[in-house]
JSON list of C-alpha atoms in Angstrom, two decimals:
[
{"chain": "W", "resi": 805, "resn": "MET", "atom": "CA", "xyz": [162.10, 77.61, 101.67]},
{"chain": "W", "resi": 806, "resn": "THR", "atom": "CA", "xyz": [159.73, 80.09, 103.35]},
{"chain": "W", "resi": 807, "resn": "ASP", "atom": "CA", "xyz": [157.38, 82.26, 101.35]},
{"chain": "W", "resi": 808, "resn": "PRO", "atom": "CA", "xyz": [158.03, 85.93, 102.36]},
{"chain": "W", "resi": 809, "resn": "ASP", "atom": "CA", "xyz": [154.41, 86.84, 101.61]},
{"chain": "W", "resi": 810, "resn": "ARG", "atom": "CA", "xyz": [153.21, 84.24, 104.10]},
{"chain": "W", "resi": 811, "resn": "LEU", "atom": "CA", "xyz": [155.52, 85.66, 106.76]},
{"chain": "W", "resi": 812, "resn": "LYS", "atom": "CA", "xyz": [154.13, 89.13, 106.11]},
{"chain": "W", "resi": 813, "resn": "ARG", "atom": "CA", "xyz": [150.58, 87.78, 106.48]},
{"chain": "W", "resi": 814, "resn": "VAL", "atom": "CA", "xyz": [151.49, 86.14, 109.78]},
{"chain": "W", "resi": 815, "resn": "ASP", "atom": "CA", "xyz": [153.07, 89.37, 111.02]},
{"chain": "W", "resi": 816, "resn": "ALA", "atom": "CA", "xyz": [149.94, 91.27, 110.01]},
{"chain": "W", "resi": 817, "resn": "LEU", "atom": "CA", "xyz": [147.80, 88.90, 112.07]},
{"chain": "W", "resi": 818, "resn": "LEU", "atom": "CA", "xyz": [149.97, 89.38, 115.13]},
{"chain": "W", "resi": 819, "resn": "ASP", "atom": "CA", "xyz": [150.13, 93.15, 114.72]},
{"chain": "W", "resi": 820, "resn": "ASP", "atom": "CA", "xyz": [146.33, 93.32, 114.34]},
{"chain": "W", "resi": 821, "resn": "VAL", "atom": "CA", "xyz": [145.47, 92.25, 117.92]},
{"chain": "W", "resi": 822, "resn": "LEU", "atom": "CA", "xyz": [143.25, 94.68, 119.78]},
{"chain": "W", "resi": 823, "resn": "PRO", "atom": "CA", "xyz": [143.60, 95.14, 123.53]},
{"chain": "W", "resi": 824, "resn": "PRO", "atom": "CA", "xyz": [140.78, 93.75, 125.69]},
{"chain": "W", "resi": 825, "resn": "PRO", "atom": "CA", "xyz": [137.60, 95.87, 125.60]},
{"chain": "W", "resi": 826, "resn": "PRO", "atom": "CA", "xyz": [138.06, 97.39, 129.09]},
{"chain": "W", "resi": 827, "resn": "VAL", "atom": "CA", "xyz": [141.58, 98.53, 128.16]},
{"chain": "W", "resi": 828, "resn": "ARG", "atom": "CA", "xyz": [140.15, 100.25, 125.08]},
{"chain": "W", "resi": 829, "resn": "ALA", "atom": "CA", "xyz": [137.91, 102.32, 127.34]},
{"chain": "W", "resi": 830, "resn": "LYS", "atom": "CA", "xyz": [140.75, 103.00, 129.82]},
{"chain": "W", "resi": 831, "resn": "LEU", "atom": "CA", "xyz": [142.95, 104.31, 127.02]},
{"chain": "W", "resi": 832, "resn": "ARG", "atom": "CA", "xyz": [140.23, 106.60, 125.73]},
{"chain": "W", "resi": 833, "resn": "LEU", "atom": "CA", "xyz": [139.46, 107.92, 129.19]},
{"chain": "W", "resi": 834, "resn": "ALA", "atom": "CA", "xyz": [143.15, 108.44, 130.00]},
{"chain": "W", "resi": 835, "resn": "ALA", "atom": "CA", "xyz": [143.34, 110.72, 126.98]},
{"chain": "W", "resi": 836, "resn": "GLY", "atom": "CA", "xyz": [140.20, 112.57, 128.01]},
{"chain": "W", "resi": 837, "resn": "LEU", "atom": "CA", "xyz": [138.40, 111.59, 124.82]},
{"chain": "W", "resi": 838, "resn": "THR", "atom": "CA", "xyz": [134.69, 110.93, 124.46]},
{"chain": "W", "resi": 839, "resn": "GLN", "atom": "CA", "xyz": [133.27, 108.00, 122.56]},
{"chain": "W", "resi": 840, "resn": "GLN", "atom": "CA", "xyz": [131.89, 110.53, 120.08]},
{"chain": "W", "resi": 841, "resn": "GLU", "atom": "CA", "xyz": [135.35, 111.99, 119.44]},
{"chain": "W", "resi": 842, "resn": "VAL", "atom": "CA", "xyz": [136.79, 108.53, 118.85]},
{"chain": "W", "resi": 843, "resn": "ALA", "atom": "CA", "xyz": [133.89, 107.63, 116.60]},
{"chain": "W", "resi": 844, "resn": "GLU", "atom": "CA", "xyz": [134.37, 110.74, 114.48]},
{"chain": "W", "resi": 845, "resn": "ALA", "atom": "CA", "xyz": [138.11, 110.12, 114.18]},
{"chain": "W", "resi": 846, "resn": "VAL", "atom": "CA", "xyz": [137.61, 106.48, 113.18]},
{"chain": "W", "resi": 847, "resn": "GLY", "atom": "CA", "xyz": [134.62, 107.14, 110.92]},
{"chain": "W", "resi": 848, "resn": "VAL", "atom": "CA", "xyz": [131.89, 105.23, 112.76]},
{"chain": "W", "resi": 849, "resn": "LYS", "atom": "CA", "xyz": [128.92, 106.00, 114.98]},
{"chain": "W", "resi": 850, "resn": "ARG", "atom": "CA", "xyz": [129.37, 106.50, 118.73]},
{"chain": "W", "resi": 851, "resn": "LEU", "atom": "CA", "xyz": [127.35, 103.34, 119.39]},
{"chain": "W", "resi": 852, "resn": "ALA", "atom": "CA", "xyz": [129.98, 101.29, 117.54]},
{"chain": "W", "resi": 853, "resn": "VAL", "atom": "CA", "xyz": [132.71, 102.57, 119.86]},
{"chain": "W", "resi": 854, "resn": "ALA", "atom": "CA", "xyz": [130.53, 101.84, 122.89]},
{"chain": "W", "resi": 855, "resn": "ARG", "atom": "CA", "xyz": [129.98, 98.28, 121.69]},
{"chain": "W", "resi": 856, "resn": "TRP", "atom": "CA", "xyz": [133.71, 97.80, 120.99]},
{"chain": "W", "resi": 857, "resn": "GLU", "atom": "CA", "xyz": [134.53, 98.95, 124.51]},
{"chain": "W", "resi": 858, "resn": "LEU", "atom": "CA", "xyz": [131.95, 96.58, 125.97]},
{"chain": "W", "resi": 859, "resn": "GLY", "atom": "CA", "xyz": [133.17, 93.67, 123.86]},
{"chain": "W", "resi": 860, "resn": "GLN", "atom": "CA", "xyz": [129.76, 93.24, 122.26]},
{"chain": "W", "resi": 861, "resn": "THR", "atom": "CA", "xyz": [131.19, 93.70, 118.76]},
{"chain": "W", "resi": 862, "resn": "HIS", "atom": "CA", "xyz": [134.61, 94.11, 117.21]},
{"chain": "W", "resi": 863, "resn": "PRO", "atom": "CA", "xyz": [135.71, 96.67, 114.62]},
{"chain": "W", "resi": 864, "resn": "ARG", "atom": "CA", "xyz": [136.05, 95.44, 111.07]},
{"chain": "W", "resi": 865, "resn": "ARG", "atom": "CA", "xyz": [138.26, 96.65, 108.28]},
{"chain": "W", "resi": 866, "resn": "PRO", "atom": "CA", "xyz": [138.92, 99.43, 107.35]},
{"chain": "W", "resi": 867, "resn": "HIS", "atom": "CA", "xyz": [137.82, 100.89, 110.71]},
{"chain": "W", "resi": 868, "resn": "ARG", "atom": "CA", "xyz": [139.74, 98.25, 112.63]},
{"chain": "W", "resi": 869, "resn": "ALA", "atom": "CA", "xyz": [143.09, 99.48, 111.31]},
{"chain": "W", "resi": 870, "resn": "VAL", "atom": "CA", "xyz": [142.29, 103.11, 112.19]},
{"chain": "W", "resi": 871, "resn": "TYR", "atom": "CA", "xyz": [140.98, 102.17, 115.65]},
{"chain": "W", "resi": 872, "resn": "LEU", "atom": "CA", "xyz": [144.00, 99.96, 116.32]},
{"chain": "W", "resi": 873, "resn": "HIS", "atom": "CA", "xyz": [146.32, 102.80, 115.28]},
{"chain": "W", "resi": 874, "resn": "LEU", "atom": "CA", "xyz": [144.54, 105.14, 117.70]},
{"chain": "W", "resi": 875, "resn": "LEU", "atom": "CA", "xyz": [144.76, 102.62, 120.54]},
{"chain": "W", "resi": 876, "resn": "ASN", "atom": "CA", "xyz": [148.45, 101.98, 119.88]},
{"chain": "W", "resi": 877, "resn": "ARG", "atom": "CA", "xyz": [149.22, 105.70, 119.96]},
{"chain": "W", "resi": 878, "resn": "LEU", "atom": "CA", "xyz": [147.22, 106.13, 123.17]},
{"chain": "W", "resi": 879, "resn": "ALA", "atom": "CA", "xyz": [149.07, 103.18, 124.73]},
{"chain": "W", "resi": 880, "resn": "GLU", "atom": "CA", "xyz": [152.37, 104.89, 123.94]},
{"chain": "W", "resi": 881, "resn": "ARG", "atom": "CA", "xyz": [151.23, 108.05, 125.70]},
{"chain": "W", "resi": 882, "resn": "TYR", "atom": "CA", "xyz": [149.41, 106.36, 128.58]},
{"chain": "W", "resi": 883, "resn": "PRO", "atom": "CA", "xyz": [151.21, 103.06, 129.25]},
{"chain": "W", "resi": 884, "resn": "GLU", "atom": "CA", "xyz": [149.57, 102.68, 132.66]},
{"chain": "W", "resi": 885, "resn": "ALA", "atom": "CA", "xyz": [146.13, 102.65, 131.01]},
{"chain": "W", "resi": 886, "resn": "ALA", "atom": "CA", "xyz": [147.29, 100.00, 128.55]},
{"chain": "W", "resi": 887, "resn": "GLN", "atom": "CA", "xyz": [147.80, 97.46, 131.33]},
{"chain": "W", "resi": 888, "resn": "ALA", "atom": "CA", "xyz": [145.10, 94.81, 131.66]},
{"chain": "W", "resi": 889, "resn": "ASP", "atom": "CA", "xyz": [143.65, 94.45, 135.15]},
{"chain": "W", "resi": 890, "resn": "GLU", "atom": "CA", "xyz": [143.85, 91.05, 136.80]},
{"chain": "W", "resi": 891, "resn": "GLY", "atom": "CA", "xyz": [140.91, 88.89, 135.79]},
{"chain": "W", "resi": 892, "resn": "MET", "atom": "CA", "xyz": [140.41, 90.90, 132.61]},
{"chain": "W", "resi": 893, "resn": "PRO", "atom": "CA", "xyz": [139.94, 88.72, 129.52]},
{"chain": "W", "resi": 894, "resn": "THR", "atom": "CA", "xyz": [142.90, 88.47, 127.17]},
{"chain": "W", "resi": 895, "resn": "PRO", "atom": "CA", "xyz": [142.56, 88.69, 123.38]},
{"chain": "W", "resi": 896, "resn": "ALA", "atom": "CA", "xyz": [142.92, 84.89, 123.21]},
{"chain": "W", "resi": 897, "resn": "SER", "atom": "CA", "xyz": [140.10, 84.32, 125.70]},
{"chain": "W", "resi": 898, "resn": "GLU", "atom": "CA", "xyz": [137.92, 87.00, 124.14]},
{"chain": "W", "resi": 899, "resn": "GLY", "atom": "CA", "xyz": [136.94, 84.84, 121.18]},
{"chain": "W", "resi": 900, "resn": "GLY", "atom": "CA", "xyz": [134.87, 85.96, 118.24]},
{"chain": "W", "resi": 901, "resn": "ALA", "atom": "CA", "xyz": [135.83, 87.34, 114.88]},
{"chain": "W", "resi": 902, "resn": "GLY", "atom": "CA", "xyz": [137.32, 90.76, 114.33]}
]
């Protein structure tokens, strides 16, 4: 028999995947937002957003959930910006901890 809590935890892992760093920047730019505006909305410094978009660091909880929500909403509005360019790293090839 399967433990429903374990299934929820697996779903949470799959739902918690950020787009590749360049797509994060494309989504923000498509919406006409600055890194400062994103930082203020998420509750971090502008430098954190810059590093997330460069792939130097990754957002951690609780900011990760807020940032992911923002990116998901932007992807709904700007689906063309949500597409990864060819040769762009995928979340699986990105590596590192989130």
